[in-house]
Short mmCIF file of C-alpha atoms and ligand atoms in Angstrom, two decimals:
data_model
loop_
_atom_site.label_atom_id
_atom_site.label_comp_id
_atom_site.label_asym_id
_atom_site.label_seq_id
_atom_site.Cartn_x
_atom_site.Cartn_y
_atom_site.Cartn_z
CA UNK A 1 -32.27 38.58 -89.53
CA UNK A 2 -34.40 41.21 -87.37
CA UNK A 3 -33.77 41.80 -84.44
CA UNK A 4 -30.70 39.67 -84.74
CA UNK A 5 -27.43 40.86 -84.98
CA UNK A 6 -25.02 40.51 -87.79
CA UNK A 7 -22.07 38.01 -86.95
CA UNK A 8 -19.25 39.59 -88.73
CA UNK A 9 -15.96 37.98 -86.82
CA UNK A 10 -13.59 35.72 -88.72
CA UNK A 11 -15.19 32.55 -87.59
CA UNK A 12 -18.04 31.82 -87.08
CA UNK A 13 -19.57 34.12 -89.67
CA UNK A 14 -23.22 34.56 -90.93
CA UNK A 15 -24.41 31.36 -92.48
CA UNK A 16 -26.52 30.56 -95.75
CA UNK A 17 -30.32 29.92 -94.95
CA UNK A 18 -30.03 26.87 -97.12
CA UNK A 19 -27.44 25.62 -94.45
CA UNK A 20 -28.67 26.13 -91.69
CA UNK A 21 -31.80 24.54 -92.94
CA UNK A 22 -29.50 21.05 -93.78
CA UNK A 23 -28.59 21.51 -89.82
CA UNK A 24 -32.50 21.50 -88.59
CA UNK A 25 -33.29 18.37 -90.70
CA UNK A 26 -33.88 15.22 -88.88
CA UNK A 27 -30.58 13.08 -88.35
CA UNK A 28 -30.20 9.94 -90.85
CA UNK A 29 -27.98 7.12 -90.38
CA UNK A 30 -24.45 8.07 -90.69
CA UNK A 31 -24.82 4.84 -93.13
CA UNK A 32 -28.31 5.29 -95.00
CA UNK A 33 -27.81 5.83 -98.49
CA UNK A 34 -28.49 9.13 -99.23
CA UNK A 35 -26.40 10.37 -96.44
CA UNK A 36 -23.56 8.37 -97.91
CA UNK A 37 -23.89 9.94 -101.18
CA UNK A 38 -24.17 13.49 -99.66
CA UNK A 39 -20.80 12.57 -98.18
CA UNK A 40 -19.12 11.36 -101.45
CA UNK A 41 -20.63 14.03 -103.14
CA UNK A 42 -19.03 16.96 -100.70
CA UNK A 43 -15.61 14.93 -100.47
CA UNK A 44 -15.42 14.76 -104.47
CA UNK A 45 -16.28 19.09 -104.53
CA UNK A 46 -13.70 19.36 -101.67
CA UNK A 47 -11.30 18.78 -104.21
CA UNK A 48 -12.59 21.13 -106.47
CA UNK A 49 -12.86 23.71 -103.57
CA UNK A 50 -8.98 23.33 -102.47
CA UNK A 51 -8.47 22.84 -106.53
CA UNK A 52 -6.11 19.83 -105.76
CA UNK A 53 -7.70 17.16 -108.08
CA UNK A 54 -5.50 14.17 -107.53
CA UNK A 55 -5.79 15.28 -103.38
CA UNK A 56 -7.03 12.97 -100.61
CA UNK A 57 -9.41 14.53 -98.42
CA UNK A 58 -10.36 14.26 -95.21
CA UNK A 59 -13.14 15.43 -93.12
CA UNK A 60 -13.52 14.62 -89.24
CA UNK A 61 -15.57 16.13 -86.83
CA UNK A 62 -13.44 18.99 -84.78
CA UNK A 63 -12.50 22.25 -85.17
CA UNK A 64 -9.50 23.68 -87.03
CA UNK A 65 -7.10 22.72 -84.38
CA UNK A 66 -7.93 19.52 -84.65
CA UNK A 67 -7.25 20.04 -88.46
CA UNK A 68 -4.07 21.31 -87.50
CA UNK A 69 -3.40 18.10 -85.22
CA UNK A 70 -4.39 16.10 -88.19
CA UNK A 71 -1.41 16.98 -89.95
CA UNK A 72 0.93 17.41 -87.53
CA UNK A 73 0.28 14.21 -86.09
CA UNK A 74 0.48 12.48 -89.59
CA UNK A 75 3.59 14.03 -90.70
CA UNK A 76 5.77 14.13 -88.45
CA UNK A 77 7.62 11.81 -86.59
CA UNK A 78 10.48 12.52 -83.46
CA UNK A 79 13.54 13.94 -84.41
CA UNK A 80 11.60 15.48 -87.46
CA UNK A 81 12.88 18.73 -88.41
CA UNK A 82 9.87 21.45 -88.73
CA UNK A 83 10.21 25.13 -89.92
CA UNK A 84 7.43 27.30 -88.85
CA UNK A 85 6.84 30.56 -91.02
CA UNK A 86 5.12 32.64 -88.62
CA UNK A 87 2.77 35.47 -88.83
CA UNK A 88 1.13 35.26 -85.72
CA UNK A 89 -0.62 33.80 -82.53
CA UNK A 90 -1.78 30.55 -84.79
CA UNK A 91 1.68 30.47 -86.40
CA UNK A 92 2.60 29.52 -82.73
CA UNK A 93 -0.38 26.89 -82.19
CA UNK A 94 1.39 24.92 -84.78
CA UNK A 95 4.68 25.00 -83.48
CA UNK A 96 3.49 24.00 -80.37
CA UNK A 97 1.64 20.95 -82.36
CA UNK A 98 4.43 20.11 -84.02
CA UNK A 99 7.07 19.86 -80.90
CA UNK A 100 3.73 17.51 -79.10
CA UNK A 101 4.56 15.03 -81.74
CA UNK A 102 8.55 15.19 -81.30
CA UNK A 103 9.71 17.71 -83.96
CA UNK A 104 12.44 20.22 -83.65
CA UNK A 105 10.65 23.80 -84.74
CA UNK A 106 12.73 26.39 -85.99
CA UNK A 107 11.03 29.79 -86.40
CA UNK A 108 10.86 32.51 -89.36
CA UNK A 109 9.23 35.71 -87.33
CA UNK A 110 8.57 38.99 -88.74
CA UNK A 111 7.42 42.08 -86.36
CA UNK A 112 4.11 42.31 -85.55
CA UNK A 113 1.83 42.84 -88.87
CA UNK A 114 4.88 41.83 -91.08
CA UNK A 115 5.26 38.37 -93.14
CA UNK A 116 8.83 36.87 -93.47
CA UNK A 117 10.92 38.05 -96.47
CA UNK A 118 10.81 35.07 -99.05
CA UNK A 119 14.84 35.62 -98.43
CA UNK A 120 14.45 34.88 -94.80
CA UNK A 121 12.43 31.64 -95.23
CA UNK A 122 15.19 30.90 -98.21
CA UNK A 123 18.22 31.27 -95.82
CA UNK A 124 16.32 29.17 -93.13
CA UNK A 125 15.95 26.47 -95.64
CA UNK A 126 19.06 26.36 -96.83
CA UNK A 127 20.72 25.82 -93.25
CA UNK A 128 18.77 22.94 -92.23
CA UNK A 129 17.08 20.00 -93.76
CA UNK A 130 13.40 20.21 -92.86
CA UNK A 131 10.88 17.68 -93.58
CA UNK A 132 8.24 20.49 -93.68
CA UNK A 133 7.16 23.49 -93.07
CA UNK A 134 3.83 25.18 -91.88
CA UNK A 135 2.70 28.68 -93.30
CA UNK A 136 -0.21 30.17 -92.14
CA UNK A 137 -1.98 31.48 -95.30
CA UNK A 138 -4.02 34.59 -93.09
CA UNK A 139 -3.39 34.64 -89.55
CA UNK A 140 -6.35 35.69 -87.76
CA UNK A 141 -4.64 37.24 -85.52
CA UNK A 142 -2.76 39.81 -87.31
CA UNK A 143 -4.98 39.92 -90.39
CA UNK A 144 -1.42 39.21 -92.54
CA UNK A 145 -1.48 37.20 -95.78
CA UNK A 146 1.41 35.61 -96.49
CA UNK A 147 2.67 34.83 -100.28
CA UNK A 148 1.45 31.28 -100.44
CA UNK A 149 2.43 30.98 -104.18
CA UNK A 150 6.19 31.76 -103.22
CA UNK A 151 6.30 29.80 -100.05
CA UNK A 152 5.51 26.59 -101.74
CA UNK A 153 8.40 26.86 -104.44
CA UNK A 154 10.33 27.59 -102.04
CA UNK A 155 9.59 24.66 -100.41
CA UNK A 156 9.54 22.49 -103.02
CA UNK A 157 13.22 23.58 -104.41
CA UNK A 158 13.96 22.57 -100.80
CA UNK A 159 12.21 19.54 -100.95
CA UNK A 160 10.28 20.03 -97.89
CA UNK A 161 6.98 19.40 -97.49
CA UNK A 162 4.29 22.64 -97.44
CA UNK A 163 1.78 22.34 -94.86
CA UNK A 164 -0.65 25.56 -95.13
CA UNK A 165 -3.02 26.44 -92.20
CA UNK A 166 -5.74 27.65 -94.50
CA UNK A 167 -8.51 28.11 -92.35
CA UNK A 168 -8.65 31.93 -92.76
CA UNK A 169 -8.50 31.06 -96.39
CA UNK A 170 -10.12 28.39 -98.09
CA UNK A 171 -12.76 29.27 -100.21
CA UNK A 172 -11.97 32.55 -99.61
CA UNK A 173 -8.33 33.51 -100.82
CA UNK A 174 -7.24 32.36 -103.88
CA UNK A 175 -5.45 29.23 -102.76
CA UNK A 176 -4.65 26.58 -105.61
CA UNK A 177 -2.91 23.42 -104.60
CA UNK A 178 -1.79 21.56 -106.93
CA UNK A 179 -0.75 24.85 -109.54
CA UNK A 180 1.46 26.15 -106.85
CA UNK A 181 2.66 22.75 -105.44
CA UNK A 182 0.82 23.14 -101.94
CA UNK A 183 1.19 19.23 -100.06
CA UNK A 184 -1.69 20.16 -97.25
CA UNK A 185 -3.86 22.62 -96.83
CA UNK A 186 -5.93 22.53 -93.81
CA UNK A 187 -9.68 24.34 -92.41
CA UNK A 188 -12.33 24.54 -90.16
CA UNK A 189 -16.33 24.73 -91.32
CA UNK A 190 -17.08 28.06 -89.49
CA UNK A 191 -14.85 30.02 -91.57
CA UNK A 192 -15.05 30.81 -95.20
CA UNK A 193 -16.05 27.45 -95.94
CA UNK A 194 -19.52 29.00 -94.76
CA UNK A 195 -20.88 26.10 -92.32
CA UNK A 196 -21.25 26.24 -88.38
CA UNK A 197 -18.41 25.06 -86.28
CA UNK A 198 -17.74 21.30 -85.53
CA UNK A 199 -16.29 19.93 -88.91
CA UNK A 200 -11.89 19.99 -89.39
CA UNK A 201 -11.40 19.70 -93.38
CA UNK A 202 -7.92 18.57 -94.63
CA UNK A 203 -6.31 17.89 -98.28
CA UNK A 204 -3.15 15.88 -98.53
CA UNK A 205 -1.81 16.09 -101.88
CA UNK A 206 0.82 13.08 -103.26
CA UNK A 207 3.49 14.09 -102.17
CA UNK A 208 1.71 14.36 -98.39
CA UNK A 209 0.70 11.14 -98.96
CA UNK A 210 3.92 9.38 -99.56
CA UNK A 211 5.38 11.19 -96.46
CA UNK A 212 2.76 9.25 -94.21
CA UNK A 213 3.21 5.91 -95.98
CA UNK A 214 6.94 6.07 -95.33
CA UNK A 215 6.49 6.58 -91.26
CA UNK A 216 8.11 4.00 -89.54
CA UNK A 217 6.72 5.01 -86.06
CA UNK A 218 3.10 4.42 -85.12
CA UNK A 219 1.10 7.99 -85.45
CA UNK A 220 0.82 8.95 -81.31
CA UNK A 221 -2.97 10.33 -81.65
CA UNK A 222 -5.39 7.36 -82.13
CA UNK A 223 -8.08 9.53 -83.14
CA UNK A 224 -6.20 11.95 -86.01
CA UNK A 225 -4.60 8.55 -87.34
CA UNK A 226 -4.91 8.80 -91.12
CA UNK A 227 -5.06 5.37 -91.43
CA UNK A 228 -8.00 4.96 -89.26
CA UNK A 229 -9.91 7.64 -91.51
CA UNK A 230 -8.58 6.91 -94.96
CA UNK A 231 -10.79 3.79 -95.38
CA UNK A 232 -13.38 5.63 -94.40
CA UNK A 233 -13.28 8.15 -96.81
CA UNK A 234 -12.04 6.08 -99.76
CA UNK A 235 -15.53 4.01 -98.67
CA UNK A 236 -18.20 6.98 -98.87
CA UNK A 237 -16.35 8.25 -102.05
CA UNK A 238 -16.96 4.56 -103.28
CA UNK A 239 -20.79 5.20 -102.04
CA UNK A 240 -20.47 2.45 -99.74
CA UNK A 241 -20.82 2.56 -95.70
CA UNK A 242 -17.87 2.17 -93.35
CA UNK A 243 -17.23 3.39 -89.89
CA UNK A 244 -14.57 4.31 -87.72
CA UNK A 245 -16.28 7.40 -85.80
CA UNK A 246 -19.63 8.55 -86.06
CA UNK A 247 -19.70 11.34 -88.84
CA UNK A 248 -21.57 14.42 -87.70
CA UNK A 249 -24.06 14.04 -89.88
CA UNK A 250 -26.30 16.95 -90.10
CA UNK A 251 -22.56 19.12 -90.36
CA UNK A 252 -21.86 16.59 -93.28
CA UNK A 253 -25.55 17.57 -94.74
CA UNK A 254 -24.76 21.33 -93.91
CA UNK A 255 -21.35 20.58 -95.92
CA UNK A 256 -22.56 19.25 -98.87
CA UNK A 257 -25.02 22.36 -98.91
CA UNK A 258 -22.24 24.57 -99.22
CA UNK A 259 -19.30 23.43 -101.37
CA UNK A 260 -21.89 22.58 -103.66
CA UNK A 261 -23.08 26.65 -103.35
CA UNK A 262 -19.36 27.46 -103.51
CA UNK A 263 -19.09 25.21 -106.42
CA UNK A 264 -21.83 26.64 -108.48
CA UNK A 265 -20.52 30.23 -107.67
CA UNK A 266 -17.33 28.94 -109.25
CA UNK A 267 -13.80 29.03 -107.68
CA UNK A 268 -12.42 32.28 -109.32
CA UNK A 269 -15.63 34.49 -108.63
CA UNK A 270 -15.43 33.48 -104.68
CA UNK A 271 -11.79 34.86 -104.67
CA UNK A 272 -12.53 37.68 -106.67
CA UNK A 273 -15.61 38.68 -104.97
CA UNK A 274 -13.28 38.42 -101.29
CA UNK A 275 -11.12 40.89 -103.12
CA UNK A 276 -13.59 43.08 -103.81
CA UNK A 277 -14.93 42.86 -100.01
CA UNK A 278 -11.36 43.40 -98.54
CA UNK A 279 -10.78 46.49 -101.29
CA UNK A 280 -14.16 47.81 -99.87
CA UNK A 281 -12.94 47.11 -95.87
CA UNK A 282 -10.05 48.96 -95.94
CA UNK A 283 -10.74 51.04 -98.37
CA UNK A 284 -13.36 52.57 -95.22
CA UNK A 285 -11.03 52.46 -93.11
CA UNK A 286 -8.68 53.92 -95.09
CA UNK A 287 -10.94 57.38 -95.37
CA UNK A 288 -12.38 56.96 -91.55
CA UNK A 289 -8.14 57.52 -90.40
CA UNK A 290 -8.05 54.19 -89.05
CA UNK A 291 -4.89 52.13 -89.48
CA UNK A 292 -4.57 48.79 -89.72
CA UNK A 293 -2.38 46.01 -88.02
CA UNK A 294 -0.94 44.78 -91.57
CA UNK A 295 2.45 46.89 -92.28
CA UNK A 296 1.89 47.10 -95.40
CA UNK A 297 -1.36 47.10 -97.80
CA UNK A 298 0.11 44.21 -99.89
CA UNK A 299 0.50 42.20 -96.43
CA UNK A 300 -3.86 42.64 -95.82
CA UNK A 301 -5.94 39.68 -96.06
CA UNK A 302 -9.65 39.58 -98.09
CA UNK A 303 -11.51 37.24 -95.52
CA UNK A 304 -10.82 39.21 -92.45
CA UNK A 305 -9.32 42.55 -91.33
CA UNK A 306 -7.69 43.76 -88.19
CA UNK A 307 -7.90 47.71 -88.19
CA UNK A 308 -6.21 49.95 -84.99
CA UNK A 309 -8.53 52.07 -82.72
CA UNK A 310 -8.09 54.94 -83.42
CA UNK A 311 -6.03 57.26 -80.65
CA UNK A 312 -8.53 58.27 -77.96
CA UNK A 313 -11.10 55.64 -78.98
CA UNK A 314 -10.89 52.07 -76.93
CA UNK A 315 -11.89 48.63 -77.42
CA UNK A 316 -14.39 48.76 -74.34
CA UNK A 317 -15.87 51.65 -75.47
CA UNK A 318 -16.33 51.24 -79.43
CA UNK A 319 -17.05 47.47 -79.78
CA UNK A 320 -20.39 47.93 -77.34
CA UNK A 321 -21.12 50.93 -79.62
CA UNK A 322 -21.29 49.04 -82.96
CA UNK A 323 -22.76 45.77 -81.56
CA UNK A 324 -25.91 48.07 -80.14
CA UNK A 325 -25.81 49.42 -83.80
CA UNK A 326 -26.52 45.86 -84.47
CA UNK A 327 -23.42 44.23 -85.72
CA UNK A 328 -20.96 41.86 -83.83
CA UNK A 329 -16.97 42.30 -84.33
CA UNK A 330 -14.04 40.41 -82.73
CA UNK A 331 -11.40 42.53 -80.32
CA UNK A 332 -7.77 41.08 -80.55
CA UNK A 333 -6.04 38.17 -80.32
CA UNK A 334 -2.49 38.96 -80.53
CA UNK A 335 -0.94 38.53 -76.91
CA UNK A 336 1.51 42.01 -77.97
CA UNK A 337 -1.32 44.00 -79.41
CA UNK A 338 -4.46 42.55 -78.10
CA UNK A 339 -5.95 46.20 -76.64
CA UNK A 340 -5.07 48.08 -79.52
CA UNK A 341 -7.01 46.49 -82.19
CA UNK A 342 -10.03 45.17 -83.47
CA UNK A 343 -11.63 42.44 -86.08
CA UNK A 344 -13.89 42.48 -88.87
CA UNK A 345 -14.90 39.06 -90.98
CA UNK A 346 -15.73 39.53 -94.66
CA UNK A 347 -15.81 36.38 -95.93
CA UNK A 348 -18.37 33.45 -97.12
CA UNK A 349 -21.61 34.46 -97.76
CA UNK A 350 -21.50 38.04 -96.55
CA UNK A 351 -22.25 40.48 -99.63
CA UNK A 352 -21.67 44.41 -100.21
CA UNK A 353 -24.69 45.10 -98.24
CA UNK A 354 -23.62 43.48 -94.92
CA UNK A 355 -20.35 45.16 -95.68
CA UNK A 356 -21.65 48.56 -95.57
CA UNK A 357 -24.13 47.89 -92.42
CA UNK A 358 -20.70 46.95 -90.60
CA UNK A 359 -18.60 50.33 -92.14
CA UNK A 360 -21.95 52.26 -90.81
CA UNK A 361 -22.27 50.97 -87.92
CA UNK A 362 -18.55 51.45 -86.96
CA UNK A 363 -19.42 54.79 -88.14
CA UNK A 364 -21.75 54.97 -85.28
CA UNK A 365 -19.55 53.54 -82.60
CA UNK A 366 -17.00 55.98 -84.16
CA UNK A 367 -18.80 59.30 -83.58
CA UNK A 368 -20.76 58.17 -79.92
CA UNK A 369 -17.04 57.21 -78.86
CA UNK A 370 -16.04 61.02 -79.72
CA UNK A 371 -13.91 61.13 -82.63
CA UNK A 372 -14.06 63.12 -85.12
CA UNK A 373 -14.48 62.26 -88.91
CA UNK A 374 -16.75 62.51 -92.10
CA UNK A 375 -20.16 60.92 -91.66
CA UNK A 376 -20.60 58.37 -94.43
CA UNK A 377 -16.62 59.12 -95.47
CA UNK A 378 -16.32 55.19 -94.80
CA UNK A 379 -19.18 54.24 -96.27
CA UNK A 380 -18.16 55.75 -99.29
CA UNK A 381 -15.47 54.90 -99.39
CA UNK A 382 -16.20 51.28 -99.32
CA UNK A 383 -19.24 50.92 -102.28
CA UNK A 384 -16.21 53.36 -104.58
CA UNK A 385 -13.28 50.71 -103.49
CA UNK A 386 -15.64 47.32 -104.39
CA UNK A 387 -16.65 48.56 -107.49
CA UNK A 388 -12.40 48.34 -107.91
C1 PLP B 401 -9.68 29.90 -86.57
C2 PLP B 401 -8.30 29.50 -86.91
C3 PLP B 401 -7.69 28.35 -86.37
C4 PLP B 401 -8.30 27.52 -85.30
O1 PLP B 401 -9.55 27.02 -85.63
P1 PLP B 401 -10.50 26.50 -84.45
O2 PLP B 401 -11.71 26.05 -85.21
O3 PLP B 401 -10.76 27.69 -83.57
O4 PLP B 401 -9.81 25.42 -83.73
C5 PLP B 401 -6.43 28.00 -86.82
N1 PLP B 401 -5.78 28.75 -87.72
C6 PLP B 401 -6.33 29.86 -88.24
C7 PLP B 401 -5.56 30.64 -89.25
C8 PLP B 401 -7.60 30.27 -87.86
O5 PLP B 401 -8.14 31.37 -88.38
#
């Protein structure tokens, strides 16, 4: 880590040594043996990761778009009618999947930094049959959470099918499939998964399954085609070899590395140790007088966090200033706010420590920018709000 700076965006994040390590091995056989039962061995803890244990899961090489394509393209079919609950700039990449493959999108929008009243999404069910809808468990873009837990009753009472974009979240906010009747949940490896970009991870539950058994139209992306991948996984579960495309196999190593890691830290100590790490992030902020992008605390993620410059202080200007403190942060996304805010990633491996070398050196950027606050008020603030 000297001399190197800290990577604290929301994806790609800082990576376990033990990883990386799985990435600089020499390449096996996507077919030798003990690659295939590193394979089975991460697909059987993916369920235990997403905690959906009668779940199929699939992992292809791609990012979390492709993810994103994987279940689009699997699910729906023309005419399909799709409801997108949307908190943001990735809430729009899926409706923009979606109507690719034929569907009809209807939105649920809330302003910028708000979530959609479970009443909203209720009303929108009730005046339209939809074969599913997408929620995007933290946008990355806004830094909003949305109520998972209430979404997917929701859905179910509707009997429409919950797709949740969960790569801001898996393994990182408490997410639990099957207990809260989730049918796909959907990530990336760079994200809190804790693994460098290139892998898309999905889990279909039953329900997900049926849906894509029941098609009667031919899936119009040859390469996110379930049924091309299914066998494959079902094969390398069975520790046998199969093909369809080459695996990327030192990802796959790097994989196994780390859901086995998340594994052994155990499901409920990942989430509340994000808590904790959110708490501490805005909990700096919070005392430093910087706002945050979320309208409301409730409405904050634990994996990421989008705070507001402060007034006077600009993106140009800070973000230089804390990455020559050595620490790297994300500026916007948000097309409608994209110069007046700024990202932090908390999630995967990062611990208190790398926590409070971010608050201090946004201290730093802080006071060489001009503003005026309490040196080590942040700081502070953050080891008092992760202790809880
Ligand atoms: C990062 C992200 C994506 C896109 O993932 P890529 O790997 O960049 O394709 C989609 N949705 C959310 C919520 C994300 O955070």
């Amino acid at each position: 880590m000297k001399g190197r700076k800290l990577l604290m965006i929301p994806g790609p994040i800082e990576f376990e040594p033990e990883v990386l390590a799985a990435l600089a091995a020499p390449t096996t056989s996507h077919v030798a043996p003990d690659f295939i039962e590193a394979f089975g061995e991460a697909l059987e803890w993916m369920r235990d990761v997403f905690l959906c244990p009668d779940g199929q899961p699939l992992v292809v090489a791609g990012s979390g778009t492709l993810a994103m394509d994987l279940a689009g393209a699997n699910l729906v079919e023309p005419g399909d009618r799709a409801l997108v609950v949307n908190t943001g700039y990735f809430g729009d990449r899926f409706a923009a999947l979606l109507g690719r493959y034929g569907a009809h999108v209807t939105h649920v929008r809330a302003a910028v930094g708000g979530r959609p009243a479970l009443a909203a999404v209720e009303a929108a069910l009730q005046a339209g049959r939809f074969k599913l809808m997408t929620v995007t468990h933290v946008d990355t873009s806004t830094g909003v959470l949305t109520d998972v837990r209430g979404l997917a009753a929701l859905a179910r009472q509707y009997e429409t099918l919950c797709v949740v974009d969960g790569v801001c979240s898996v393994a990182g906010e408490a997410l639990r499939m099957t207990e809260w009747g989730v049918d796909v949940a959907l990530t990336a490896s760079q994200k809190a998964i804790s693994v460098p970009p290139g892998l898309a991870l999905l889990m279909a539950g039953p329900r997900a399954m049926a849906a894509f058994h029941a098609r009667k139209t031919p899936v119009a992306n040859y390469y996110a085609d379930w049924a091309n991948w299914l066998p494959v996984m079902a094969a390398y579960e069975a520790r046998k070899a199969s093909y369809f495309g080459t695996p990327a196999v030192n990802l796959i190593w790097a994989l196994n590395v780390s859901l086995g890691q998340i594994v052994a830290e155990g499901l409920d100590a990942r989430f509340a140790r994000h808590a904790a790490l959110g708490r501490a992030c805005q909990g700096a902020l919070a005392a430093l007088g910087l706002g945050q992008v979320p309208l409301q605390p409730e409405y904050a993620a634990h994996t990421m966090t989008a705070p507001r410059y402060p007034a006077g202080v600009s993106g140009a200007d800070l973000l230089p200033r804390i990455g020559a403190a050595g620490v790297t942060l994300a500026g916007g996304l948000h097309p409608a706010i994209k110069a007046e805010y700024f990202r932090i990633g908390h999630m995967g491996p990062t611990s208190l420590n790398d926590l409070l070398a971010t608050i201090g050196a946004l201290e730093v950027g802080l006071a060489g920018c001009g503003y005026r606050f309490d040196v080590g008020a942040g700081v502070a603030a953050a080891l008092r709000a992760y202790q809880g």
